[in-house]
C-alpha positions as semicolon CSV with decimal commas, in nm:
position;residue;x (nm);y (nm);z (nm)
1;M;-7,640;14,045;9,722
2;E;-7,488;13,817;9,984
3;E;-7,564;13,907;10,345
4;N;-7,194;13,909;10,440
5;G;-7,139;14,201;10,206
6;K;-6,876;14,030;9,991
7;N;-7,051;14,144;9,674
8;N;-7,123;14,492;9,808
9;H;-6,942;14,738;9,579
10;V;-6,864;15,104;9,651
11;H;-6,724;15,349;9,398
12;I;-6,512;15,640;9,521
13;A;-6,466;15,947;9,303
14;G;-6,129;16,098;9,395
15;G;-5,791;15,945;9,464
16;G;-5,638;16,228;9,664
17;L;-5,589;16,191;10,038
18;V;-5,935;16,105;10,169
19;G;-6,044;15,871;9,888
20;P;-5,772;15,605;9,936
21;L;-5,804;15,610;10,315
22;A;-6,182;15,569;10,297
23;A;-6,127;15,285;10,049
24;I;-5,894;15,107;10,292
25;F;-6,150;15,116;10,573
26;L;-6,426;14,992;10,343
27;A;-6,214;14,714;10,197
28;R;-6,118;14,585;10,539
29;R;-6,487;14,545;10,616
30;G;-6,523;14,311;10,320
31;I;-6,652;14,569;10,071
32;K;-6,524;14,581;9,715
33;V;-6,403;14,932;9,622
34;T;-6,304;15,103;9,298
35;V;-6,131;15,442;9,322
36;F;-6,147;15,674;9,019
37;E;-5,895;15,958;8,999
38;R;-5,898;16,243;8,746
39;R;-5,522;16,292;8,742
40;A;-5,254;16,057;8,619
41;D;-5,093;15,831;8,877
42;L;-4,872;16,075;9,069
43;R;-4,644;15,789;9,169
44;K;-4,527;15,786;8,809
45;G;-4,514;16,156;8,739
46;G;-4,506;16,351;9,065
47;V;-4,713;16,647;9,184
48;P;-4,723;16,965;8,970
49;A;-4,517;17,242;9,129
50;G;-4,693;17,530;9,293
51;R;-5,027;17,357;9,346
52;S;-5,007;17,247;9,708
53;I;-4,986;17,396;10,053
54;N;-4,771;17,164;10,261
55;L;-4,962;16,951;10,506
56;A;-4,960;16,944;10,884
57;L;-5,068;16,616;11,042
58;T;-5,233;16,647;11,382
59;A;-5,392;16,411;11,632
60;R;-5,720;16,362;11,444
61;G;-5,549;16,260;11,123
62;L;-5,294;16,046;11,304
63;Q;-5,574;15,867;11,487
64;A;-5,727;15,765;11,155
65;L;-5,392;15,657;11,012
66;E;-5,324;15,452;11,323
67;R;-5,652;15,261;11,286
68;A;-5,557;15,191;10,925
69;G;-5,218;15,060;11,038
70;L;-5,034;15,336;10,849
71;K;-4,925;15,575;11,123
72;D;-4,574;15,441;11,178
73;K;-4,496;15,436;10,807
74;V;-4,636;15,785;10,752
75;M;-4,435;15,921;11,043
76;E;-4,119;15,828;10,852
77;I;-4,194;16,104;10,599
78;T;-4,283;16,374;10,854
79;L;-4,095;16,630;11,060
80;P;-4,218;16,743;11,403
81;M;-4,294;17,111;11,449
82;K;-4,308;17,224;11,812
83;G;-4,435;17,576;11,754
84;R;-4,454;17,886;11,539
85;M;-4,121;18,052;11,472
86;V;-4,220;18,416;11,424
87;H;-3,989;18,631;11,208
88;D;-3,992;19,010;11,233
89;T;-3,873;19,243;10,958
90;D;-3,527;19,269;11,119
91;G;-3,481;18,892;11,097
92;K;-3,524;18,835;11,471
93;T;-3,717;18,521;11,564
94;Q;-3,931;18,405;11,853
95;L;-4,063;18,053;11,905
96;Q;-4,424;18,034;12,025
97;P;-4,484;17,673;12,140
98;Y;-4,806;17,502;12,034
99;G;-4,849;17,344;12,377
100;Q;-4,684;17,285;12,712
101;K;-4,601;16,917;12,669
102;D;-4,317;16,769;12,465
103;T;-4,575;16,553;12,286
104;E;-4,777;16,855;12,174
105;V;-4,626;16,896;11,829
106;I;-4,766;16,885;11,478
107;Y;-4,602;16,708;11,187
108;A;-4,509;16,856;10,850
109;A;-4,565;16,621;10,556
110;S;-4,533;16,643;10,180
111;R;-4,872;16,612;10,015
112;G;-4,722;16,418;9,724
113;L;-4,537;16,169;9,942
114;L;-4,838;16,113;10,168
115;N;-5,074;16,074;9,872
116;A;-4,839;15,820;9,711
117;M;-4,815;15,627;10,039
118;L;-5,195;15,610;10,071
119;L;-5,229;15,494;9,710
120;D;-4,971;15,222;9,771
121;A;-5,155;15,106;10,082
122;A;-5,490;15,104;9,900
123;E;-5,347;14,917;9,603
124;A;-5,212;14,649;9,838
125;E;-5,566;14,570;9,958
126;E;-5,728;14,273;9,788
127;N;-6,065;14,445;9,748
128;I;-5,947;14,778;9,599
129;T;-5,898;14,876;9,233
130;L;-5,740;15,211;9,139
131;L;-5,819;15,374;8,803
132;F;-5,645;15,694;8,691
133;D;-5,707;15,960;8,422
134;Q;-6,080;15,928;8,483
135;R;-6,252;16,265;8,496
136;C;-6,593;16,253;8,661
137;T;-6,842;16,449;8,451
138;G;-7,154;16,383;8,656
139;C;-7,364;16,119;8,824
140;D;-7,706;15,975;8,889
141;L;-7,726;16,027;9,262
142;Q;-8,024;15,807;9,326
143;D;-7,893;15,481;9,183
144;G;-7,518;15,520;9,240
145;T;-7,410;15,582;8,879
146;L;-7,102;15,783;8,784
147;Y;-7,007;15,917;8,439
148;F;-6,642;15,946;8,336
149;T;-6,431;16,068;8,047
150;D;-6,086;15,918;7,996
151;E;-5,837;16,206;7,998
152;N;-5,613;16,032;7,745
153;S;-5,850;15,873;7,491
154;G;-6,161;16,081;7,545
155;A;-6,363;15,762;7,582
156;Q;-6,673;15,792;7,797
157;S;-6,791;15,535;8,048
158;T;-7,080;15,479;8,287
159;V;-7,036;15,275;8,606
160;S;-7,280;15,184;8,882
161;A;-7,233;15,051;9,235
162;D;-7,425;14,987;9,554
163;A;-7,300;15,320;9,686
164;V;-7,086;15,617;9,582
165;L;-6,853;15,827;9,797
166;A;-6,755;16,158;9,639
167;A;-6,406;16,245;9,762
168;D;-6,341;16,463;9,458
169;G;-6,235;16,774;9,643
170;A;-6,336;17,135;9,681
171;W;-6,450;17,159;9,318
172;S;-6,645;16,833;9,332
173;A;-6,830;16,729;9,013
174;V;-7,063;16,515;9,222
175;R;-7,152;16,807;9,447
176;R;-7,222;17,014;9,137
177;T;-7,476;16,751;9,031
178;M;-7,637;16,773;9,375
179;L;-7,660;17,150;9,342
180;E;-7,826;17,117;9,003
181;S;-8,064;16,831;9,078
182;V;-8,143;16,795;9,451
183;P;-8,442;17,002;9,565
184;N;-8,364;17,257;9,837
185;F;-7,993;17,181;9,830
186;N;-7,818;17,440;10,046
187;Y;-7,483;17,555;9,913
188;A;-7,253;17,837;10,015
189;Q;-6,900;17,909;9,903
190;N;-6,701;18,195;10,047
191;F;-6,376;18,307;9,888
192;Q;-6,118;18,500;10,086
193;D;-5,992;18,822;9,929
194;Y;-5,654;18,653;9,946
195;G;-5,477;18,410;9,718
196;Y;-5,172;18,200;9,785
197;K;-4,847;18,139;9,601
198;E;-4,616;17,843;9,664
199;L;-4,241;17,913;9,677
200;E;-3,937;17,727;9,806
201;I;-3,635;17,764;10,030
202;P;-3,399;17,493;9,897
203;A;-3,186;17,275;10,119
204;G;-2,836;17,388;10,205
205;P;-2,516;17,192;10,143
206;N;-2,555;16,817;10,202
207;G;-2,928;16,855;10,264
208;T;-2,891;17,085;10,564
209;F;-3,182;17,299;10,687
210;L;-3,125;17,673;10,646
211;L;-3,393;17,750;10,908
212;E;-3,490;17,576;11,232
213;Q;-3,626;17,242;11,110
214;N;-3,869;17,170;11,393
215;A;-4,094;17,471;11,359
216;L;-4,358;17,623;11,136
217;H;-4,203;17,951;11,027
218;I;-4,425;18,253;10,991
219;W;-4,358;18,608;10,877
220;P;-4,675;18,794;10,993
221;R;-4,724;19,137;10,839
222;K;-5,071;19,235;10,968
223;S;-5,276;19,206;10,647
224;Y;-5,069;18,928;10,488
225;M;-4,806;18,668;10,573
226;L;-4,550;18,419;10,451
227;I;-4,518;18,072;10,607
228;A;-4,266;17,792;10,560
229;L;-4,292;17,422;10,649
230;P;-3,992;17,186;10,652
231;N;-3,945;16,891;10,418
232;T;-3,743;16,579;10,493
233;D;-3,493;16,666;10,217
234;G;-3,387;16,985;10,400
235;S;-3,596;17,225;10,193
236;F;-3,890;17,436;10,306
237;T;-4,216;17,479;10,120
238;C;-4,316;17,843;10,154
239;T;-4,659;17,990;10,096
240;L;-4,733;18,358;10,053
241;F;-5,089;18,458;10,153
242;Y;-5,153;18,796;9,994
243;P;-5,454;19,006;9,886
244;Y;-5,557;18,986;9,523
245;K;-5,608;19,361;9,487
246;G;-5,492;19,684;9,646
247;E;-5,167;19,863;9,720
248;N;-5,011;19,554;9,875
249;S;-5,142;19,275;9,656
250;F;-5,070;19,027;9,381
251;E;-5,193;19,277;9,123
252;S;-4,916;19,516;9,226
253;L;-4,640;19,259;9,165
254;T;-4,607;19,257;8,789
255;T;-4,231;19,240;8,731
256;P;-3,935;19,049;8,881
257;E;-3,813;19,378;9,021
258;D;-4,147;19,430;9,201
259;V;-4,128;19,085;9,360
260;T;-3,765;19,125;9,465
261;A;-3,828;19,466;9,621
262;F;-4,136;19,339;9,805
263;F;-3,956;19,040;9,956
264;R;-3,648;19,246;10,043
265;R;-3,871;19,494;10,224
266;D;-4,102;19,255;10,410
267;F;-3,926;18,917;10,429
268;P;-3,555;18,996;10,394
269;D;-3,425;18,691;10,583
270;A;-3,642;18,461;10,372
271;A;-3,548;18,635;10,048
272;D;-3,180;18,569;10,119
273;L;-3,258;18,195;10,111
274;M;-3,470;18,190;9,791
275;P;-3,241;18,192;9,484
276;D;-3,525;18,113;9,242
277;L;-3,779;18,350;9,396
278;T;-3,885;18,547;9,091
279;E;-3,893;18,247;8,856
280;E;-4,111;18,049;9,097
281;F;-4,333;18,348;9,165
282;F;-4,430;18,387;8,802
283;D;-4,422;18,017;8,709
284;N;-4,642;17,893;8,992
285;P;-5,016;17,960;8,986
286;T;-5,199;18,176;9,237
287;G;-5,434;17,953;9,434
288;A;-5,774;18,044;9,576
289;L;-5,883;18,015;9,938
290;V;-6,242;17,896;9,970
291;T;-6,480;17,771;10,238
292;V;-6,761;17,543;10,121
293;K;-7,065;17,453;10,330
294;C;-7,353;17,251;10,190
295;S;-7,644;17,034;10,296
296;P;-7,749;16,761;10,260
297;W;-7,426;16,575;10,187
298;H;-7,614;16,275;10,055
299;H;-7,889;16,183;9,814
300;G;-7,995;15,830;9,727
301;K;-7,689;15,606;9,716
302;T;-7,441;15,895;9,692
303;C;-7,258;16,083;9,967
304;L;-6,997;16,359;9,981
305;I;-6,690;16,322;10,203
306;G;-6,383;16,535;10,281
307;D;-6,339;16,862;10,092
308;A;-6,629;16,779;9,862
309;A;-6,858;16,815;10,165
310;H;-6,673;17,079;10,368
311;A;-6,373;17,253;10,209
312;I;-6,201;17,494;10,447
313;V;-5,914;17,739;10,437
314;P;-5,579;17,595;10,558
315;F;-5,517;17,814;10,862
316;F;-5,592;17,562;11,135
317;A;-5,416;17,271;10,962
318;Q;-5,742;17,073;10,967
319;G;-5,854;17,028;10,605
320;M;-5,687;16,690;10,562
321;N;-5,724;16,600;10,930
322;S;-6,099;16,660;10,929
323;G;-6,125;16,455;10,610
324;F;-5,939;16,169;10,775
325;E;-6,170;16,204;11,075
326;D;-6,462;16,163;10,831
327;C;-6,315;15,825;10,740
328;L;-6,304;15,723;11,107
329;I;-6,669;15,815;11,161
330;L;-6,769;15,628;10,845
331;D;-6,579;15,323;10,969
332;D;-6,751;15,348;11,308
333;L;-7,090;15,348;11,137
334;L;-6,997;15,048;10,923
335;A;-6,880;14,864;11,233
336;A;-7,220;14,926;11,392
337;R;-7,432;14,853;11,085
338;G;-7,241;14,577;10,908
339;T;-7,082;14,561;10,565
340;A;-7,407;14,548;10,369
341;P;-7,584;14,847;10,524
342;D;-7,878;15,053;10,414
343;W;-7,651;15,311;10,252
344;P;-7,898;15,605;10,243
345;T;-7,966;15,562;10,615
346;L;-7,595;15,531;10,695
347;F;-7,514;15,840;10,488
348;A;-7,783;16,040;10,667
349;E;-7,637;15,945;11,004
350;F;-7,287;16,030;10,881
351;K;-7,395;16,379;10,783
352;T;-7,582;16,432;11,110
353;R;-7,277;16,341;11,315
354;R;-7,022;16,534;11,111
355;K;-7,175;16,855;10,977
356;P;-7,191;17,054;11,305
357;N;-6,823;16,977;11,356
358;T;-6,710;17,060;11,004
359;D;-6,906;17,388;11,014
360;A;-6,728;17,472;11,340
361;I;-6,378;17,404;11,210
362;A;-6,453;17,602;10,894
363;D;-6,530;17,908;11,105
364;M;-6,232;17,855;11,334
365;A;-5,997;17,820;11,035
366;V;-6,095;18,166;10,910
367;E;-6,050;18,309;11,259
368;N;-5,707;18,149;11,287
369;F;-5,598;18,327;10,967
370;I;-5,655;18,656;11,145
371;E;-5,460;18,527;11,445
372;M;-5,163;18,412;11,236
373;R;-5,124;18,721;11,022
374;D;-5,232;18,992;11,269
375;L;-5,207;18,880;11,631
376;V;-4,902;18,660;11,690
377;T;-4,692;18,971;11,763
378;D;-4,966;19,154;11,957
379;P;-4,880;19,190;12,331
380;H;-5,242;19,148;12,442
381;F;-5,281;18,828;12,239
382;L;-4,954;18,691;12,378
383;L;-5,063;18,773;12,735
384;K;-5,392;18,589;12,685
385;K;-5,202;18,289;12,550
386;E;-4,966;18,297;12,848
387;I;-5,260;18,310;13,089
388;G;-5,432;18,028;12,904
389;F;-5,126;17,806;12,944
390;A;-5,112;17,895;13,315
391;L;-5,479;17,803;13,363
392;E;-5,430;17,477;13,179
393;K;-5,127;17,390;13,391
394;R;-5,313;17,461;13,717
395;W;-5,652;17,313;13,616
396;P;-5,598;17,079;13,318
397;D;-5,948;16,932;13,356
398;R;-6,117;17,271;13,367
399;F;-5,936;17,480;13,107
400;V;-5,805;17,360;12,772
401;P;-5,692;17,627;12,519
402;R;-5,867;17,633;12,182
403;Y;-5,555;17,532;11,991
404;T;-5,502;17,234;12,220
405;M;-5,864;17,121;12,183
406;V;-5,853;17,139;11,805
407;I;-5,504;17,005;11,743
408;F;-5,422;16,766;12,026
409;R;-5,759;16,649;12,164
410;P;-5,951;16,441;11,907
411;D;-6,181;16,334;12,192
412;I;-6,324;16,689;12,189
413;P;-6,544;16,746;11,881
414;Y;-6,480;17,062;11,681
415;D;-6,819;17,213;11,767
416;E;-6,758;17,161;12,139
417;A;-6,410;17,312;12,105
418;R;-6,557;17,620;11,940
419;R;-6,829;17,666;12,204
420;R;-6,588;17,620;12,492
421;S;-6,320;17,846;12,347
422;I;-6,564;18,134;12,292
423;A;-6,671;18,115;12,657
424;Q;-6,311;18,078;12,774
425;D;-6,205;18,386;12,580
426;G;-6,426;18,594;12,808
427;V;-6,241;18,451;13,108
428;L;-5,904;18,535;12,954
429;E;-6,013;18,890;12,875
430;E;-6,130;18,940;13,233
431;L;-5,807;18,800;13,381
432;C;-5,592;19,019;13,152
433;R;-5,727;19,340;13,296
434;G;-5,467;19,533;13,493
435;I;-5,187;19,276;13,472
436;K;-4,877;19,242;13,259
437;S;-4,788;18,872;13,295
438;A;-4,930;18,541;13,408
439;D;-4,734;18,585;13,734
440;D;-4,994;18,846;13,832
441;I;-5,304;18,627;13,785
442;D;-5,569;18,663;14,057
443;W;-5,622;18,290;14,116
444;E;-5,934;18,332;14,331
445;K;-6,091;18,537;14,053
446;A;-5,981;18,279;13,796
447;D;-6,136;17,998;14,001
448;A;-6,464;18,187;14,030
449;L;-6,476;18,264;13,658
450;L;-6,413;17,900;13,565
451;R;-6,680;17,787;13,815
452;D;-6,924;18,016;13,635
453;L;-6,830;17,843;13,308
454;D;-6,880;17,501;13,466
455;T;-7,232;17,593;13,579
456;G;-7,325;17,809;13,279
């Protein structure tokens, strides 16, 4: 192998969102990359309906796209969302801003459009080859060998490289091999008792938006919720998060009449805008919500990345963003170690740097589900949020709300954001006592409580 790394070859299993972006960073460091994707090329056939929760791009993901030179192009297919538009059962709405600054917005993006854009960008790189319809059936972790079956012909193939990145998602075949063959491999998957169903609010006449276009819409109903994210064509992708079993559950919705009655009762303003509700409900699959934690992420010449290493539920909009942040960290390590690194050593450092953070965001994502479905209409929760904004405005260097740390501050690692937000919650609870609005904050008490945090 040449010292400059020109003959160094990395195989990536998975051509979703993380795989192509990782490939771009590797290729620009002089490494030859082949990306193998199980599905057909979506640029030729589109994304199957009902199989995707719309994406929300935040600062961590945008930071990675900017380094790859793709941010400006990606922004053309996004819509800014400045807050949660909360809908009650009477159809009344209230906007809850994500932050206090005009720049503190998140961006709705179509998974299919973004995936196609990343594939186009990867394909344009001289050192990248894309292969589709290649289902990974296993691997030899130690020597960087992958086994594939062609989805069309059934032909089997074996390929080897200097290193393998497994970006093959939450149900990773490579991770399954690790579970089966790596001694003392720690693996935990936790399914929510909830599934999700994708639905749609179509665009109005001439592509008009039938709801406020610059917001994430949410219909919180305590133990379940409906959300809607805008698309550039004027439509909204809706997702119902609902228990699998029980009185209010997917198992209780067995007929079109059941579905119509349920939506008319709980989401009447949304139901009025969904002409194909019952057809979509029964045609689209019910997706599962799973958190995956495992360790180690690497063995021999093989390493997990993105959802394959740390799948999370979608309630903090960080699944894709944390995967893109993985790509940044990997690129940082390559920059420090050169383009012909000792891959096992690099992979070990990658896991050491990332796992505490991905564990933290996994936990926060589950907690944010409770916030979204149960708390966004709770007066005590809203008072704490109001006080948090007031503290941030008065002492921006001393108090940063959890949501701001996670979404808008990529300089704050997820694990630090979690630790700080837990401590800060105690301050908010203390300041809430005996007051009804942020106008009544005892600022001397607030200063003392924050000083205790600073010295704790």
